[in-house]
Amino acid sequence: MSEEKTQIKISVRRLVEFLLRSGDITEGMEVRDSLESMQAGSRIHKKIQKSGGVSYHAEVPLSVKVDMGDYDLVIQGRADGIIYDEKSQSNKSPDTYEGIEKYTFEKGFFPHVKLTKKVEIDEIKGTYQELRFKKKPEKLHLAQAKCYGFIFLCANGLDKADITITYCNLETEVIKKFTESFTREELTALFTGLVEAYRRWSDFTYYFTKKKINSIQQLKFPYPYRKGQFDLMAAVYRSIVSRGLLFLMAPTGTGKTLSTIYPAVMSMGQGLTDRIFYLTAKTMTARNALNAFELFAEKGYRGKTVALTAKEKMCLNETVECNPDSCPYAIGHFDRVNDAMYELLQETDIFSREVIRVHGKKREVCPYLLEYDLCEWCDNIIGDFNYVFDPKAYLKRFFASENKGNYVFLIDEAHNLPERGRRMFTASISTGEIAAAKKPLPKAFTKLRSRLTSVQRAIRDSFEGRKSDFTVTELNLIMPKLLRLKNAMDEFLDDEKNRYDGVETLRELYFDMSFFLEVFEELDDDYVIKVHTEKKYTDITLLCIDPSKRLQKKLSMARSSVLFSATLLPFHYYRNLSCTVEKPYAIYAESSFDTSNRLIVAGSGVTSVYRQRTDQMFINYASYLKKVVEARQGNYMAFAPSYAIIDQIKERMDLNDCDIICQTPDMTESDRDDFLTEFRQEREKSLLAFCIAGGIFGEGIDLTGESLIGVIIIGVPLPQVSFEQKILSDYFDRKYGEGFNYAYLYPALNKVLQSAGRLIRTETDRGVIVLLDDRYLRSDYRSLFPKEWDDIRDVTTDTIETELKNFWRREPS
């Protein structure tokens, strides 16, 4: 029996949009493209479909299979509406038509259509444009409907059809139709032309996939296995096979990046996985993932990998302005981007930020949009959490529908996911932002100015006389005004003539308001409406407290997800805030490093408790630091809860004892690089680098060997007491009886563990971890530490020097 041919599938809509796109990039294009999914498009579709009568058949599935030689290309979709009358007999066989002998139409999809009646294909499009100005249908909309017409006519033995594009204004529900008749021959010419134009892309997909699968079957793990590493990889692979959710806590040195990527790639070779998403919260971690894929490529792996980068870092223009008047790369971008992308796909398998920027400049296309297009042709996508989870930034071509894909999510530094999720799902709107958008708006736009003013007035009247921070349970006066303003802005921004200096602030307000309205529609017990008033401005925040349900919704779109980090303690905290699966798989991997190469001490007689921050307390801290850096010359990092504490301790240190550098607020990428360069300099004294616990140097950096020999944790980095933290504490007290732990203690302990994790990055590294706060001596704190920390030694300012010198005198393991 012959082997079944491989099928490559593409939707009619995607085929048309991909091949027929043309012209310039324009500011706000993404807004208009996403309006249908964000607003009332679905409701309007159903309303028009119901009004069509008995001959109007809605959501008709259409499919055609094209024999491309070694594989079949399957093109499918759903027509919004087809108007026809049924009969009892089918028409002549569609395979008798000249020019499409290799086309097979799925007869099971189609009814019998009367030859005596007109057939009409109806494609419905929601819009916020004023339809009286629309003179003809959009090219892509018409082409999509004509493709549906081709499939339907050929499948039913019909010769011609009317093609109708029905536009409906989503605010007024005014309808405007454009109808034109086409013969089967005319529609055939369009469709077969599209198929031939797509052939190089489907050929690439088929033949490159064969190379990729063959390379995976030959791929070996690049290094000897570390202790427990094979078991770790086996757990990841089992999770993928069983479509499971896995939490993996693996200390530094277990090789988490390679140990998760390798089994995911192997599952791709077995046909279990179509695409790997490596998600992270830090640029450095993303770089490590890219290095891993580059290593596998050196060993023969032929998968395509793209690392996604933010628009500001990808832009080649002097300013980030996405319009043809300001950016030369925006002019004719869509005329050139497909050829530019195809050329790049032939040249390399790894698409880093640098590679994409260079190629974008060479081919005069926007590198930011080029990297997004590359995603569709890549097997591995590396990027920030927001490309999957953020409602405002997720990759719509993969996650816009509710359908699951054969995807694997590898979520690195997963301890960041709950807090990032909280921020992603939180929405806010401010009278200050409304005022800033209104200020540059020309007075001639009276309707829009009036709507802006009405929202400002509604917010003022709702909270008049109330000050500072408080919560409310409803926004009855404000929401109708916001909806009317939203509708007015839809119409305004959709009209290319409404351009003026400062329109960007209006567009930003539009984004924020759209998201605010979207979140408000889904408010539940996981949210609180928080209001902050200050002078003449008011902020309204829809605060997401528990993001687990919304994160789970995205996690469920993958075949399997692996959430891993060196710090997922306590486990129940991260499980409860990251997903809704009651009993996910969980693995605690053992460290492969010899614990005799590091010393952990907890110093007493100091604390960062606010009411105990006396002059003598800071002197005690300075004394501890002096003894640590003098025990052995080298580089040390000291992590503190705040800049204020750093300043107080620094003032009480003798600057001749060591070289001191400090993290500063708002450091640029260049500043961060310069800061880390200090750890590689030759020096006569020890280096003491003050950093903020939980800040940019608290995770995701690798300082190996003599680059770092000690980490000092000053105090307990509890979140600052605030109205918002009280909301979190009250909520989790009600839900789990652990309000203080969830709002303060667990996040603080994670910062401690992450900061300590900067030390001992390889098997040969040696160093000391110094915990300076009385609370680290308590059993309730110790119970939250990793089991590898069961050898902590308690010290005082009198005994720490002896402990350190004894450790440094020992021979390294």
PDB file of N, CA, C and O in Angstrom, residues 174-203:
ATOM      1  N   VAL A 174     -25.002  50.475   9.470  1.00  0.00           N
ATOM      2  CA  VAL A 174     -25.306  50.796   8.070  1.00  0.00           C
ATOM      3  C   VAL A 174     -24.571  49.809   7.174  1.00  0.00           C
ATOM      4  O   VAL A 174     -23.399  49.487   7.419  1.00  0.00           O
ATOM      5  N   ILE A 175     -25.248  49.327   6.122  1.00  0.00           N
ATOM      6  CA  ILE A 175     -24.681  48.309   5.235  1.00  0.00           C
ATOM      7  C   ILE A 175     -24.506  48.871   3.828  1.00  0.00           C
ATOM      8  O   ILE A 175     -25.355  49.619   3.330  1.00  0.00           O
ATOM      9  N   LYS A 176     -23.384  48.518   3.194  1.00  0.00           N
ATOM     10  CA  LYS A 176     -23.160  48.877   1.799  1.00  0.00           C
ATOM     11  C   LYS A 176     -22.589  47.661   1.085  1.00  0.00           C
ATOM     12  O   LYS A 176     -21.639  47.046   1.559  1.00  0.00           O
ATOM     13  N   LYS A 177     -23.193  47.300  -0.058  1.00  0.00           N
ATOM     14  CA  LYS A 177     -22.796  46.097  -0.791  1.00  0.00           C
ATOM     15  C   LYS A 177     -22.157  46.467  -2.128  1.00  0.00           C
ATOM     16  O   LYS A 177     -22.561  47.435  -2.780  1.00  0.00           O
ATOM     17  N   PHE A 178     -21.190  45.679  -2.532  1.00  0.00           N
ATOM     18  CA  PHE A 178     -20.599  45.764  -3.866  1.00  0.00           C
ATOM     19  C   PHE A 178     -20.718  44.386  -4.495  1.00  0.00           C
ATOM     20  O   PHE A 178     -20.193  43.411  -3.961  1.00  0.00           O
ATOM     21  N   THR A 179     -21.413  44.286  -5.629  1.00  0.00           N
ATOM     22  CA  THR A 179     -21.659  42.993  -6.268  1.00  0.00           C
ATOM     23  C   THR A 179     -21.182  43.033  -7.713  1.00  0.00           C
ATOM     24  O   THR A 179     -21.420  44.009  -8.436  1.00  0.00           O
ATOM     25  N   GLU A 180     -20.499  41.955  -8.116  1.00  0.00           N
ATOM     26  CA  GLU A 180     -20.019  41.836  -9.492  1.00  0.00           C
ATOM     27  C   GLU A 180     -20.106  40.376  -9.898  1.00  0.00           C
ATOM     28  O   GLU A 180     -19.850  39.474  -9.093  1.00  0.00           O
ATOM     29  N   SER A 181     -20.463  40.108 -11.161  1.00  0.00           N
ATOM     30  CA  SER A 181     -20.578  38.737 -11.661  1.00  0.00           C
ATOM     31  C   SER A 181     -19.256  38.283 -12.270  1.00  0.00           C
ATOM     32  O   SER A 181     -18.567  39.058 -12.938  1.00  0.00           O
ATOM     33  N   PHE A 182     -18.938  37.010 -12.043  1.00  0.00           N
ATOM     34  CA  PHE A 182     -17.716  36.426 -12.602  1.00  0.00           C
ATOM     35  C   PHE A 182     -18.028  35.039 -13.147  1.00  0.00           C
ATOM     36  O   PHE A 182     -18.816  34.289 -12.557  1.00  0.00           O
ATOM     37  N   THR A 183     -17.351  34.702 -14.232  1.00  0.00           N
ATOM     38  CA  THR A 183     -17.474  33.346 -14.769  1.00  0.00           C
ATOM     39  C   THR A 183     -16.498  32.432 -14.052  1.00  0.00           C
ATOM     40  O   THR A 183     -15.545  32.881 -13.417  1.00  0.00           O
ATOM     41  N   ARG A 184     -16.758  31.123 -14.220  1.00  0.00           N
ATOM     42  CA  ARG A 184     -15.856  30.153 -13.601  1.00  0.00           C
ATOM     43  C   ARG A 184     -14.451  30.300 -14.173  1.00  0.00           C
ATOM     44  O   ARG A 184     -13.452  30.184 -13.458  1.00  0.00           O
ATOM     45  N   GLU A 185     -14.352  30.582 -15.479  1.00  0.00           N
ATOM     46  CA  GLU A 185     -13.035  30.737 -16.097  1.00  0.00           C
ATOM     47  C   GLU A 185     -12.261  31.914 -15.495  1.00  0.00           C
ATOM     48  O   GLU A 185     -11.040  31.827 -15.272  1.00  0.00           O
ATOM     49  N   GLU A 186     -12.953  33.017 -15.227  1.00  0.00           N
ATOM     50  CA  GLU A 186     -12.287  34.181 -14.625  1.00  0.00           C
ATOM     51  C   GLU A 186     -11.796  33.862 -13.211  1.00  0.00           C
ATOM     52  O   GLU A 186     -10.671  34.230 -12.823  1.00  0.00           O
ATOM     53  N   LEU A 187     -12.626  33.178 -12.457  1.00  0.00           N
ATOM     54  CA  LEU A 187     -12.234  32.820 -11.091  1.00  0.00           C
ATOM     55  C   LEU A 187     -11.121  31.779 -11.089  1.00  0.00           C
ATOM     56  O   LEU A 187     -10.230  31.809 -10.231  1.00  0.00           O
ATOM     57  N   THR A 188     -11.160  30.867 -12.082  1.00  0.00           N
ATOM     58  CA  THR A 188     -10.108  29.858 -12.198  1.00  0.00           C
ATOM     59  C   THR A 188      -8.754  30.518 -12.458  1.00  0.00           C
ATOM     60  O   THR A 188      -7.727  30.119 -11.890  1.00  0.00           O
ATOM     61  N   ALA A 189      -8.734  31.522 -13.327  1.00  0.00           N
ATOM     62  CA  ALA A 189      -7.477  32.214 -13.642  1.00  0.00           C
ATOM     63  C   ALA A 189      -6.870  32.839 -12.388  1.00  0.00           C
ATOM     64  O   ALA A 189      -5.653  32.763 -12.159  1.00  0.00           O
ATOM     65  N   LEU A 190      -7.719  33.456 -11.553  1.00  0.00           N
ATOM     66  CA  LEU A 190      -7.220  34.051 -10.319  1.00  0.00           C
ATOM     67  C   LEU A 190      -6.676  32.973  -9.390  1.00  0.00           C
ATOM     68  O   LEU A 190      -5.552  33.078  -8.877  1.00  0.00           O
ATOM     69  N   PHE A 191      -7.456  31.920  -9.151  1.00  0.00           N
ATOM     70  CA  PHE A 191      -7.097  30.923  -8.154  1.00  0.00           C
ATOM     71  C   PHE A 191      -5.851  30.145  -8.563  1.00  0.00           C
ATOM     72  O   PHE A 191      -4.937  29.947  -7.752  1.00  0.00           O
ATOM     73  N   THR A 192      -5.800  29.690  -9.811  1.00  0.00           N
ATOM     74  CA  THR A 192      -4.623  28.925 -10.246  1.00  0.00           C
ATOM     75  C   THR A 192      -3.376  29.802 -10.240  1.00  0.00           C
ATOM     76  O   THR A 192      -2.272  29.317  -9.994  1.00  0.00           O
ATOM     77  N   GLY A 193      -3.558  31.095 -10.505  1.00  0.00           N
ATOM     78  CA  GLY A 193      -2.420  32.019 -10.425  1.00  0.00           C
ATOM     79  C   GLY A 193      -1.889  32.126  -9.006  1.00  0.00           C
ATOM     80  O   GLY A 193      -0.665  32.164  -8.788  1.00  0.00           O
ATOM     81  N   LEU A 194      -2.793  32.156  -8.048  1.00  0.00           N
ATOM     82  CA  LEU A 194      -2.370  32.199  -6.647  1.00  0.00           C
ATOM     83  C   LEU A 194      -1.637  30.919  -6.249  1.00  0.00           C
ATOM     84  O   LEU A 194      -0.622  30.963  -5.540  1.00  0.00           O
ATOM     85  N   VAL A 195      -2.148  29.781  -6.696  1.00  0.00           N
ATOM     86  CA  VAL A 195      -1.519  28.503  -6.367  1.00  0.00           C
ATOM     87  C   VAL A 195      -0.099  28.450  -6.927  1.00  0.00           C
ATOM     88  O   VAL A 195       0.838  28.027  -6.244  1.00  0.00           O
ATOM     89  N   GLU A 196       0.073  28.891  -8.167  1.00  0.00           N
ATOM     90  CA  GLU A 196       1.411  28.876  -8.766  1.00  0.00           C
ATOM     91  C   GLU A 196       2.343  29.857  -8.056  1.00  0.00           C
ATOM     92  O   GLU A 196       3.529  29.585  -7.875  1.00  0.00           O
ATOM     93  N   ALA A 197       1.808  31.013  -7.650  1.00  0.00           N
ATOM     94  CA  ALA A 197       2.629  31.989  -6.926  1.00  0.00           C
ATOM     95  C   ALA A 197       3.050  31.454  -5.568  1.00  0.00           C
ATOM     96  O   ALA A 197       4.128  31.798  -5.059  1.00  0.00           O
ATOM     97  N   TYR A 198       2.214  30.610  -4.987  1.00  0.00           N
ATOM     98  CA  TYR A 198       2.514  30.059  -3.660  1.00  0.00           C
ATOM     99  C   TYR A 198       3.410  28.823  -3.744  1.00  0.00           C
ATOM    100  O   TYR A 198       3.921  28.375  -2.720  1.00  0.00           O
ATOM    101  N   ARG A 199       3.623  28.286  -4.945  1.00  0.00           N
ATOM    102  CA  ARG A 199       4.351  27.022  -5.083  1.00  0.00           C
ATOM    103  C   ARG A 199       5.740  27.082  -4.448  1.00  0.00           C
ATOM    104  O   ARG A 199       6.172  26.133  -3.781  1.00  0.00           O
ATOM    105  N   ARG A 200       6.471  28.185  -4.642  1.00  0.00           N
ATOM    106  CA  ARG A 200       7.823  28.217  -4.073  1.00  0.00           C
ATOM    107  C   ARG A 200       7.784  28.144  -2.538  1.00  0.00           C
ATOM    108  O   ARG A 200       8.708  27.617  -1.914  1.00  0.00           O
ATOM    109  N   TRP A 201       6.702  28.671  -1.960  1.00  0.00           N
ATOM    110  CA  TRP A 201       6.577  28.648  -0.500  1.00  0.00           C
ATOM    111  C   TRP A 201       6.171  27.271  -0.003  1.00  0.00           C
ATOM    112  O   TRP A 201       6.700  26.789   1.005  1.00  0.00           O
ATOM    113  N   SER A 202       5.244  26.629  -0.698  1.00  0.00           N
ATOM    114  CA  SER A 202       4.852  25.275  -0.278  1.00  0.00           C
ATOM    115  C   SER A 202       5.972  24.279  -0.559  1.00  0.00           C
ATOM    116  O   SER A 202       6.181  23.337   0.219  1.00  0.00           O
ATOM    117  N   ASP A 203       6.706  24.481  -1.662  1.00  0.00           N
ATOM    118  CA  ASP A 203       7.880  23.642  -1.927  1.00  0.00           C
ATOM    119  C   ASP A 203       8.896  23.779  -0.800  1.00  0.00           C
ATOM    120  O   ASP A 203       9.454  22.791  -0.315  1.00  0.00           O
TER     121      ASP A 203
END
